[in-house]
Structures are given as structure tokens and as C-alpha cells.
Short mmCIF file of C-alpha atoms in Angstrom, two decimals:
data_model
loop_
_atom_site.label_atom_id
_atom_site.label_comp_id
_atom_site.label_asym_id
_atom_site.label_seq_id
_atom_site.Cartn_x
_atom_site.Cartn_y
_atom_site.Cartn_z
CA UNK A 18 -3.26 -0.57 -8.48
CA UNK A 19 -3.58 -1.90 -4.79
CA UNK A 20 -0.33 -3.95 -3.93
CA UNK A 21 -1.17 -7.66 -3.64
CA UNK A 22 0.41 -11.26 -2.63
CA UNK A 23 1.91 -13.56 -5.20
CA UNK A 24 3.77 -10.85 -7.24
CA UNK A 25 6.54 -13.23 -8.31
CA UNK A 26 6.85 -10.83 -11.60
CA UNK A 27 8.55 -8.38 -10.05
CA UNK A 28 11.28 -10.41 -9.20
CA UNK A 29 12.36 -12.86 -12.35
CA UNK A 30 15.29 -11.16 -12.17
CA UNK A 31 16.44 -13.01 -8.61
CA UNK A 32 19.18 -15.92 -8.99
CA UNK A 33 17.96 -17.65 -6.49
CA UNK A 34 14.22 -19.66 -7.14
CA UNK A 35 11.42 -18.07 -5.03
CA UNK A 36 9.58 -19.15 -2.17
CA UNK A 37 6.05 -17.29 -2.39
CA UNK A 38 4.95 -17.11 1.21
CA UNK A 39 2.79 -13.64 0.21
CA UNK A 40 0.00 -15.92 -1.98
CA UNK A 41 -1.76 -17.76 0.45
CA UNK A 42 -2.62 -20.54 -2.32
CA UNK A 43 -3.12 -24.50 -1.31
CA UNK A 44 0.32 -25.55 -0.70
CA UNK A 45 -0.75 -28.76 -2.45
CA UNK A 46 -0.75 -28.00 -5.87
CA UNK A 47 -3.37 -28.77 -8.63
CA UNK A 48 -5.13 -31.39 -8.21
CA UNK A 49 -4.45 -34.21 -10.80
CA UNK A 50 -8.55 -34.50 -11.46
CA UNK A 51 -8.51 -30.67 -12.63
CA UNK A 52 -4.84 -31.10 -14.52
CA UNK A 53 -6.81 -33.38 -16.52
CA UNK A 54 -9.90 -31.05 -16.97
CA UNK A 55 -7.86 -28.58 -18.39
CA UNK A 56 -5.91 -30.36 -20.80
CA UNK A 57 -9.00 -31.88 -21.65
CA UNK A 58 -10.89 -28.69 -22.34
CA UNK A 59 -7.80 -27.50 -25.12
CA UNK A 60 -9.81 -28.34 -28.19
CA UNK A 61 -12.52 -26.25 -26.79
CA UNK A 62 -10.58 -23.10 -27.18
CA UNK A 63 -11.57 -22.79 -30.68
CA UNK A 64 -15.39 -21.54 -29.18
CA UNK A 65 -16.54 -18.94 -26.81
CA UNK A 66 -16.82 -19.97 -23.84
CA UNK A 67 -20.51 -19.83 -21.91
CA UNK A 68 -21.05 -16.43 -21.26
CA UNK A 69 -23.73 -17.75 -18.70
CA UNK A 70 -21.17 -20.24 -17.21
CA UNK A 71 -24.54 -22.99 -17.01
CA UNK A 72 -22.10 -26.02 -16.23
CA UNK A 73 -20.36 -24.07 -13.88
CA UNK A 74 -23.48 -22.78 -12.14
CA UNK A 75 -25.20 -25.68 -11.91
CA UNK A 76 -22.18 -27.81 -10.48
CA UNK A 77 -21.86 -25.15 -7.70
CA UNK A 78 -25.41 -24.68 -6.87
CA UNK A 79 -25.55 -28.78 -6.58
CA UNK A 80 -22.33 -28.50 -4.28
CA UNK A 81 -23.75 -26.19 -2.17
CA UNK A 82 -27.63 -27.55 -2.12
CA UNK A 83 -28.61 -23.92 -4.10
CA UNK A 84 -30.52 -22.85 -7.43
CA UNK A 85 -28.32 -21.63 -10.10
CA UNK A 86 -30.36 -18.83 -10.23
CA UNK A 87 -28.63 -17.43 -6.82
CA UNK A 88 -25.20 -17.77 -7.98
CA UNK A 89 -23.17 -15.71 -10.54
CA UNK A 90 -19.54 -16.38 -11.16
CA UNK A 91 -16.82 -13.79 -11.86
CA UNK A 92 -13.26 -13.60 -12.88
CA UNK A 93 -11.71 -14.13 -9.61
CA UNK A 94 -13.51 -12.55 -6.11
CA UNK A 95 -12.24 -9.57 -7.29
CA UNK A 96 -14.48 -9.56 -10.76
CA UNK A 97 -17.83 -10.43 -8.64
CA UNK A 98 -16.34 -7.64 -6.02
CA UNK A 99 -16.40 -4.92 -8.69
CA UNK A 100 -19.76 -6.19 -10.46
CA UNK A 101 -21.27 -6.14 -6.85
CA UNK A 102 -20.73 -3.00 -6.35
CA UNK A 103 -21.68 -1.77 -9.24
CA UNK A 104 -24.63 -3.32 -9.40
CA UNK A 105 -25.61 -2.29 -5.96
CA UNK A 106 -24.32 0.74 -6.25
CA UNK A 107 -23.84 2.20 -3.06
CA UNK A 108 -23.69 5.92 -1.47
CA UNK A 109 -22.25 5.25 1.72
CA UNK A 110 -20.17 2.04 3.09
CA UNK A 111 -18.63 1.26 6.23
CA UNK A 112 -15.90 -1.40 6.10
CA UNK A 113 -13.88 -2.47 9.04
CA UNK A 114 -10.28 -2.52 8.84
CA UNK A 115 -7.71 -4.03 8.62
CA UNK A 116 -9.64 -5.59 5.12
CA UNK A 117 -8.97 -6.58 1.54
CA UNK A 118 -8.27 -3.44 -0.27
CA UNK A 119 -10.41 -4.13 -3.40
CA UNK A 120 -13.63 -3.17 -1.17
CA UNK A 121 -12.44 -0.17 -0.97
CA UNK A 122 -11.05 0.38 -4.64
CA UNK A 123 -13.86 -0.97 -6.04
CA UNK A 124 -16.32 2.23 -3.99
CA UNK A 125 -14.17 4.18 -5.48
CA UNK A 126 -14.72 3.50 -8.82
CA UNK A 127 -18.43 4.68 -8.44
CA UNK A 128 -17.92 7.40 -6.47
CA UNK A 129 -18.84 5.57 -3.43
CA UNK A 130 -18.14 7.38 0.49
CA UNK A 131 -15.91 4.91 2.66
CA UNK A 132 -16.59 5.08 6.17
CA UNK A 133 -13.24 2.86 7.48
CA UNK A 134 -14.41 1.18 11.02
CA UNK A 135 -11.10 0.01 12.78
CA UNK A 136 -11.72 -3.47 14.69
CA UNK A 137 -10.58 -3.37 18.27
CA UNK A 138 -7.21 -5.04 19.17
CA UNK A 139 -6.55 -7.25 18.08
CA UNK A 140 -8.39 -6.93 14.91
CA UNK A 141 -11.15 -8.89 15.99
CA UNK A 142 -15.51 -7.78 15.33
CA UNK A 143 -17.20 -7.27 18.79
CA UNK A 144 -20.02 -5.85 19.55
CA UNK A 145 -19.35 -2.08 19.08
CA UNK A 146 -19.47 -2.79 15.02
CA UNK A 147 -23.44 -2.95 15.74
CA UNK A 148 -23.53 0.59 17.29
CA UNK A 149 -21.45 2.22 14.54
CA UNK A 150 -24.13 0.39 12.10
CA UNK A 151 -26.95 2.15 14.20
CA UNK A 152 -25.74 5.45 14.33
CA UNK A 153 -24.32 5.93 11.07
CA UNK A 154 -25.99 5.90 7.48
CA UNK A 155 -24.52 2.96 5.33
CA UNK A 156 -26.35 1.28 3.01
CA UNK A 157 -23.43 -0.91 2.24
CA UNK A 158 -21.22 -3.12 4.51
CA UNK A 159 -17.81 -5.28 3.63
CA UNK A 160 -16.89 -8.20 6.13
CA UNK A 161 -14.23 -10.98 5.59
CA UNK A 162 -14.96 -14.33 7.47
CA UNK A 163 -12.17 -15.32 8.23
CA UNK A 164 -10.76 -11.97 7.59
CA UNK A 165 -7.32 -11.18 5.46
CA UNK A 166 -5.07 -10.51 6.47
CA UNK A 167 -5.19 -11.37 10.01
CA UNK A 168 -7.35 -14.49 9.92
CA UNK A 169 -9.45 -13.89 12.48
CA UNK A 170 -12.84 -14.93 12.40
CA UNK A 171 -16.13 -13.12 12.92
CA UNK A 172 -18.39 -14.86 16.15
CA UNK A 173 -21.27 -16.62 14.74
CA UNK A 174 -24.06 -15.47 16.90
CA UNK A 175 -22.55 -11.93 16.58
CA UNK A 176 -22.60 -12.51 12.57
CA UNK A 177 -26.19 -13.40 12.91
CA UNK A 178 -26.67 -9.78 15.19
CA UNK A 179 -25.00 -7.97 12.11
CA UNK A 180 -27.28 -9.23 9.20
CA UNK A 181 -30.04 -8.79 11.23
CA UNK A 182 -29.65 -5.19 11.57
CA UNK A 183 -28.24 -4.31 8.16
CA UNK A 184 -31.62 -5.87 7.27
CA UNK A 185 -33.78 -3.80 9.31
CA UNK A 186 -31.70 -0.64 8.13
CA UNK A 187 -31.74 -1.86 4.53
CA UNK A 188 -27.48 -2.06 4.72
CA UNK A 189 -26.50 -4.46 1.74
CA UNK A 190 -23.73 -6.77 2.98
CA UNK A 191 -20.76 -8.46 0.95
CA UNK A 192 -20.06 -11.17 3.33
CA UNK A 193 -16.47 -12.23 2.10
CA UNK A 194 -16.35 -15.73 2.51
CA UNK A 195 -13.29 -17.00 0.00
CA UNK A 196 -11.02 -18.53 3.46
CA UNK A 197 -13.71 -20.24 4.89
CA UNK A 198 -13.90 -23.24 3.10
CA UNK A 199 -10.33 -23.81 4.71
CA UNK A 200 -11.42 -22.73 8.20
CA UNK A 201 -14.04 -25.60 8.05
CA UNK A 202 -12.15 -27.59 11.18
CA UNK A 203 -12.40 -24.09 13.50
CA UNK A 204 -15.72 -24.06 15.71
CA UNK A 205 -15.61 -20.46 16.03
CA UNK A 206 -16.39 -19.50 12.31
CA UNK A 207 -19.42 -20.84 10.13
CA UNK A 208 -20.55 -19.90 6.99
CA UNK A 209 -23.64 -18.68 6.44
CA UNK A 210 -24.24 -20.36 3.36
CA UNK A 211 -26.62 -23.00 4.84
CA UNK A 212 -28.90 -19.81 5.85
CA UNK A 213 -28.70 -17.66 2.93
CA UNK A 214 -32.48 -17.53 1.74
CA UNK A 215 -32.59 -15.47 5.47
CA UNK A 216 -30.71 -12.88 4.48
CA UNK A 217 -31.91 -11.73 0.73
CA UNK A 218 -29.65 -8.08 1.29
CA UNK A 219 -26.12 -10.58 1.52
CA UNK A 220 -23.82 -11.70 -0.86
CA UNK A 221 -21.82 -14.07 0.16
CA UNK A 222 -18.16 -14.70 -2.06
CA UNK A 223 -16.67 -17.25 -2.54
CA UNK A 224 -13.45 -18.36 -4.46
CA UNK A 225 -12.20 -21.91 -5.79
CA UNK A 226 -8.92 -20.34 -6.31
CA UNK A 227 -7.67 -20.58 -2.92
CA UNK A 228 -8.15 -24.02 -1.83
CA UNK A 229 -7.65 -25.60 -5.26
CA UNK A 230 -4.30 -23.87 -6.45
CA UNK A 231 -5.45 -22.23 -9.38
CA UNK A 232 -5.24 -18.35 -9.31
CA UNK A 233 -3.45 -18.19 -12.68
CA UNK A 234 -7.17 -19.35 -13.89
CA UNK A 235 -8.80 -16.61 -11.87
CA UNK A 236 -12.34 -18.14 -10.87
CA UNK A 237 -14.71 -16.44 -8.03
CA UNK A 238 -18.42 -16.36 -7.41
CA UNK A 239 -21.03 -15.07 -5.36
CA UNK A 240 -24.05 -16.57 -3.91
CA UNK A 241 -27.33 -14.26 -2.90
CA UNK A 242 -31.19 -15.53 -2.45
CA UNK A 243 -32.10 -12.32 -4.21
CA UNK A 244 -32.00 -13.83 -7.93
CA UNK A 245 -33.03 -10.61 -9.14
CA UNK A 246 -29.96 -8.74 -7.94
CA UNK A 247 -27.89 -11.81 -8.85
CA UNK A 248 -28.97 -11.22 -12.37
CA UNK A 249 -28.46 -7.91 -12.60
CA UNK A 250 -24.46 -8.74 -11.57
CA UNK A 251 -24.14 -11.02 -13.78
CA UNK A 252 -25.37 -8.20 -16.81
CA UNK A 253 -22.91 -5.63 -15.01
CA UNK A 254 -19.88 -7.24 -15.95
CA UNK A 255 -18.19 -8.27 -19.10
CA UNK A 256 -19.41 -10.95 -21.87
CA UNK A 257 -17.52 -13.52 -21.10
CA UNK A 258 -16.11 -13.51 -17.09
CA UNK A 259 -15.45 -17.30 -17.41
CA UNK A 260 -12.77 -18.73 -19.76
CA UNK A 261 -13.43 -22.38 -20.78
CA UNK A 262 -10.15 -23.50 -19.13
CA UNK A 263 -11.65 -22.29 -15.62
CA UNK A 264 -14.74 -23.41 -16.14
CA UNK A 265 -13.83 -27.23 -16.33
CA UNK A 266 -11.28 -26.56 -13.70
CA UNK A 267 -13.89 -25.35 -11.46
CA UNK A 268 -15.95 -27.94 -12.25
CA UNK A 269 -13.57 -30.74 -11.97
CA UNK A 270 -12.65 -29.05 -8.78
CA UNK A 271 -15.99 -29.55 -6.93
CA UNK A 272 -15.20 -33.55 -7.21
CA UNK A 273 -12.06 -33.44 -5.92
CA UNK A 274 -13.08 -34.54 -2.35
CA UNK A 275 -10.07 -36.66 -1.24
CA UNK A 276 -7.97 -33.47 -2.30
CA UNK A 277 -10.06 -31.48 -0.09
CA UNK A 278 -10.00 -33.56 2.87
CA UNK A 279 -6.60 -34.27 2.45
CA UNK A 280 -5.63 -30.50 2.46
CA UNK A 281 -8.20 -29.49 5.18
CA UNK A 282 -6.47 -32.10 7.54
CA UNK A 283 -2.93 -30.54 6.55
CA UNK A 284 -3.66 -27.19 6.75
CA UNK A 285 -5.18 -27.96 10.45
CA UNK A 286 -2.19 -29.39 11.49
CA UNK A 287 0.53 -27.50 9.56
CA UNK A 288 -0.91 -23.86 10.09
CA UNK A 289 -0.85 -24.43 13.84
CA UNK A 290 3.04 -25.68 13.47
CA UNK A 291 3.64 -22.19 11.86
CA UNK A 292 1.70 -20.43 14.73
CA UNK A 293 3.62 -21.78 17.69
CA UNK A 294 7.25 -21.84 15.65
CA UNK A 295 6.66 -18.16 14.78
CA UNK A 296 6.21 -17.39 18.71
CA UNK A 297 9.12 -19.06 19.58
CA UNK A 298 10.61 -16.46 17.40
CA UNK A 299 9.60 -13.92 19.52
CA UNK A 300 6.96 -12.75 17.41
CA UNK A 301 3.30 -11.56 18.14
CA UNK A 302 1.74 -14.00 16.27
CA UNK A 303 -2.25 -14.36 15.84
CA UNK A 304 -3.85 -17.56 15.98
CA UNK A 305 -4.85 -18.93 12.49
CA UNK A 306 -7.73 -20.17 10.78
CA UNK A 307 -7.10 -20.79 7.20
CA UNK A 308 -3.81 -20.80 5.46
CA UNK A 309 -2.58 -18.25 6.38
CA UNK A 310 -0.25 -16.72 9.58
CA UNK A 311 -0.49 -13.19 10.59
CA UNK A 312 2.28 -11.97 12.63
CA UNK A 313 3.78 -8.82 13.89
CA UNK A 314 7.89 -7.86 14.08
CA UNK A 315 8.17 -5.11 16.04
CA UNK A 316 10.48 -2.97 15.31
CA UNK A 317 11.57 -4.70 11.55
CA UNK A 318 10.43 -2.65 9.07
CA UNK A 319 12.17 -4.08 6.55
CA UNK A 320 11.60 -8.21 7.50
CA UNK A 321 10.18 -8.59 3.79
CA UNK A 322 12.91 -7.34 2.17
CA UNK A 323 15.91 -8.93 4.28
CA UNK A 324 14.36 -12.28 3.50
CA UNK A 325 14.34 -11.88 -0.59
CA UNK A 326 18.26 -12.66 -0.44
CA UNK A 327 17.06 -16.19 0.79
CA UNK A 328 14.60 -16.38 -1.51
CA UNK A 329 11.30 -15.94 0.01
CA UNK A 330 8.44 -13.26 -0.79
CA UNK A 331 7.09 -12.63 2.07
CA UNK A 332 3.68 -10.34 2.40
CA UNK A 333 4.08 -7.05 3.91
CA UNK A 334 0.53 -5.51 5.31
CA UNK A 335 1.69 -2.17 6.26
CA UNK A 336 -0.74 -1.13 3.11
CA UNK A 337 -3.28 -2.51 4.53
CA UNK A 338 -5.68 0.39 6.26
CA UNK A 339 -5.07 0.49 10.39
CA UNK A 340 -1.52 -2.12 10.13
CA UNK A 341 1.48 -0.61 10.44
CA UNK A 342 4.79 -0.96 8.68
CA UNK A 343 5.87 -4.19 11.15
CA UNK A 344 2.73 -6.60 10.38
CA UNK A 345 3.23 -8.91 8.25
CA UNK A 346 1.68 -12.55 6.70
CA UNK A 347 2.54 -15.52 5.88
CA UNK A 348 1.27 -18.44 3.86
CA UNK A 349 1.40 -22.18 5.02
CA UNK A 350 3.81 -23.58 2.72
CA UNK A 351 4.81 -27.42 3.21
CA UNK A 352 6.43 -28.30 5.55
CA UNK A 353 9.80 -28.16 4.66
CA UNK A 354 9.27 -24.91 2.68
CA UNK A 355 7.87 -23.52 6.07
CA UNK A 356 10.89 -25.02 8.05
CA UNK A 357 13.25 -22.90 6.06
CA UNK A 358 11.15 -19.65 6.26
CA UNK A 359 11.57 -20.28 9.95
CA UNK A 360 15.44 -20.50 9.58
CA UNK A 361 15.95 -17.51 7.39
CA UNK A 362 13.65 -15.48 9.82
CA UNK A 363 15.48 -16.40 12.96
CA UNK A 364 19.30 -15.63 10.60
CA UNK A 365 17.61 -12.60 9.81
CA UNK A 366 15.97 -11.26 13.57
CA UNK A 367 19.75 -12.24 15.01
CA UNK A 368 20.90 -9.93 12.06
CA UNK A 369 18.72 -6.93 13.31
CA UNK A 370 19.27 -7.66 17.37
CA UNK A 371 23.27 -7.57 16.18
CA UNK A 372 22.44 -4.59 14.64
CA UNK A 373 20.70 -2.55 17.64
CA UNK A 374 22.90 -3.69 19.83
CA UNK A 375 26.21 -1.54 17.75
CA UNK A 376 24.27 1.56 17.39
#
């Protein structure tokens, strides 16, 4: 199983109470208007839940001005990742990298080739991505917008280039959108969302468990004009993808617009606190656009675990396909959580410079 953020399990065993800084969740907490959806939705446990999610589908396609038709909804991103591509089913994919590693895990569950594309320093889509599409034979492609783990965001004019060709060379594209909704207040990424009936060979994913503070409830879905293909996801996966405790969560969720404002406006300001603290560090740091920092501490192999004495899970990326084993990234946390991950790192880089310096 890939290694991910927000492993907490793994250390229950720590005395002192843990700081997750590798789960980039909405440092906000659960809304009160989905608290209430859930404890509402208890005496519904005793059914099945909608195997079709209707509520749920119609609430989103509302939200986002689409037909129910064009949306399916998973068990996290990951659930509509793996019922993509199984539904699509693939012989060739090219994914640029550094990415999410389900892409890649869920190819290789169907025997899929993986063509890894590394982005050019630093980490960032230009231009040469369209002349590896042209000379190579994909039929599938995997982009993050913003991407994870570095945040960086793809150009929209040069997003527009890249559909446009997978289309003419019949590339299906899984357009990872599940940051975006926090990137909202950056002019240099747009979702494609408001243009999707363009593109019939995209899905475009989305997750509600980011920005909402609910991954314990696991809730994802994808959006595609292509109803067809949409439907055919939706029969690729289990019975039920959807418990009944997510699905009034998610629906609750989509109401919750002072909580979204209110968190888009802190995450603006709070992510950009990180960003300059963690250069004054001495860190290479790359400029954010969701919630989310990624940073790199060279020569610090180790930063992630030197900081689990104070308390604080921190996400190491050298797992990640083209990082290396000092890039690392960290979630916007409030702001005095976040002042105190920037005290323990500068204890901790004094530490190592002490160190070096009585070899």
C-alpha cells in the first residue's frame, strides 16, 4: 500500500498528542451545519444507503450548474480513481511526476504501462508536456491542478493546449481537481469545470473531503459530459460507494457557504504566512496555492522524524516519483499550531547545523 498523509495510527503509542501537519485537511474543523447532518442521519443506519447516491448527485450537479447524469460519486478520490480506470481501461498512460501515487497504483491493477513524464524544475507543466503527448502513444493522461504535493498549478491557456490535443489523439484525461476549490483566490489556476461539455474525453475529480474536514467519511466524485462513460463508472465499482453518514455530510456541506468563505479567506492569508516563515528558515520553499506548503531541506533526511519528539507528523515526499529524500510538505494548520511547527523546525535545523559542524 502507497504511504500516505494523516497516518496518526501508527503512532498512538506517542506520549505526547500529535500535530498532523502530513493531512492537508481544513484546519477549521467540521462545520457545525454537517455535525448536525450526521447526527441527524443516525436513525437512518438501520437502511442501505442509496446505492445511486440521487440526493447527493443532484445537490452537486445544482452546486456546480451540471446534470446528475455527468457526475458519479465514489468513496473518497481514490474510489472514483480506481473505478476510472477501470472503466476506461487504459493500455498506455503518461503521468507527470512528482503526482499522487494512486494514478499510478491504480494502472497497475489492470495491467496498465506507465510512462512517468518528470515536470521541469521546479515541478511546474510547460510546454514540452505537449510534445511528449505528440510523440508518444497514450491513450490515458493523469494531471493534478493544483498538483500534490508541490502545489503548483497548471497555466490555464496551457491546460486548454493539453485537452485539446489529448482530444485530437483520443488521450482520456483524469484532470485531478480535489485542491482547487481552495486555490479559488490564485489567478493562475482555474478549473475547468465551467467548460466541461468541451472536453467529453475528461474527468474531472473532485473531493469534499479536503475543504470540509471530513476524510474519516471518505467522499469523492467525478464530473465528465460523457454520461455514458459516467455510467459505466458508476457500475464498475461496488454496491454501495456512499454510506448514509457521507451522504448528508456532503450534502449539508454544499450549504455551508459562510464556512467556505471563511476558510478560503484564511487559507489565503495563513498559507502565505507559512510560505515566507519557512524561507526565513532557510528553506527552498515553493509558493502555495491551496493548503498546503511544499518545501525542500537540503541535506535533512531525517526532518520528519526529528520532529515526532515534538509532536508533529510531518509528510515526507521522498516516495513520491522524481522527489528526493529532503522534500517535504506541510499542511496549514492554525495559526498557532503552525507557529510551533515553525519553532520545533528551527530547534531542530540548529540541531543538525550543531551537528555538521562536530563531524
Amino acid at each position: 500500500m502507497p504511504r500516505h498523509g494523516g497516518d496518526i495510527y501508527s503512532f498512538q503509542k506517542q506520549e505526547k498528542p500529535l500535530l498532523d501537519f502530513s493531512a492537508n485537511i481544513n484546519p477549521l474543523g467540521v462545520p457545525d451545519v454537517v455535525r448536525s447532518a450526521i447526527v441527524n442521519a443516525v436513525d437512518f443506519l438501520v437502511h442501505y444507503p442509496d446505492p445511486a447516491q440521487r440526493r447527493l448527485r443532484q445537490a452537486l450537479a445544482e452546486f456546480h450548474g451540471k446534470t446528475p447524469e455527468q457526475i458519479v460519486c465514489g468513496n473518497g478520490g481514490a474510489d472514483v480513481i480506481f473505478c476510472t480506470v477501470r472503466a476506461v481501461s487504459p493500455s498506455h498512460a503518461l503521468i507527470p511526476v512528482p503526482a499522487f501515487s494512486e494514478y499510478a497504483a491504480a494502472l497497475a491493477e489492470i495491467g496498465c504501462r506507465v510512462t512517468y513524464w518528470k515536470m521541469p524544475f521546479p515541478y511546474q507543466l510547460d510546454e514540452t508536456i505537449l510534445k511528449a503527448l505528440e510523440c508518444g502513444s497514450y491513450d490515458f493522461l493523469a494531471l493534478c491542478n493544483p498538483n500534490n504535493p508541490t502545489g503548483t498549478g497548471i497555466a490555464p491557456e496551457l491546460l486548454e493546449r493539453i485537452l485539446c490535443l489529448a482530444a485530437e489523439k483520443h488521450i482520456f484525461v483524469l484532470l485531478d481537481e480535489c485542491f482547487c476549490d481552495m486555490a479559488e483566490t490564485e489567478p493562475g489556476i482555474r478549473s475547468m469545470l465551467p467548460c466541461l461539455e468541451q472536453y467529453p474525453h475528461v474527468l474531472v475529480l473532485k473531493s469534499l473531503t479536503k475543504l470540509y474536514a471530513i476524510p474519516g467519511l471518505r467522499l469523492g466524485y467525478g464530473l465528465c459530459a460523457d454520461t455514458e462513460l459516467v455510467e459505466k463508472i458508476r457500475q464498475t465499482g461496488q454496491p454501495w460507494p456512499v454510506n448514509t453518514l457521507a451522504e448528508e455530510a456532503g450534502i449539508a456541506a454544499l450549504h455551508a457557504e459562510e464556512y467556505r468563505e471563511k476558510s478560503l479567506s484564511f487559507l489565503q492569508d495563513e498559507r502565505w504566512r507559512l510560505y515566507d516563515e519557512l524561507g526565513k528558515l532557510g528553506f527552498r520553499v515553493w509558493k502555495p496555492s491551496a493548503n498546503f506548503v511544499f518545501f525542500r531541506a537540503e541535506g535533512c533526511p531525517d526532518l520528519d522524524e526529528r520532529l515526532i519528539p515534538y509532536g508533529i507528523l510531518l509528510r515526507h515526499c521522498d516516495n513520491y516519483v522524481g522527489l528526493g529524500v529532503d522534500d517535504y510538505r506541510a499542511a496549514v494548520r492554525l495559526p498557532e499550531e503552525n507557529a510551533y511547527l515553525l519553532r520545533c523546525l528551527r530547534q531542530v535545523m540548529e540541531e543538525v547545523l550543531l551537528w555538521w559542524q562536530n563531524r
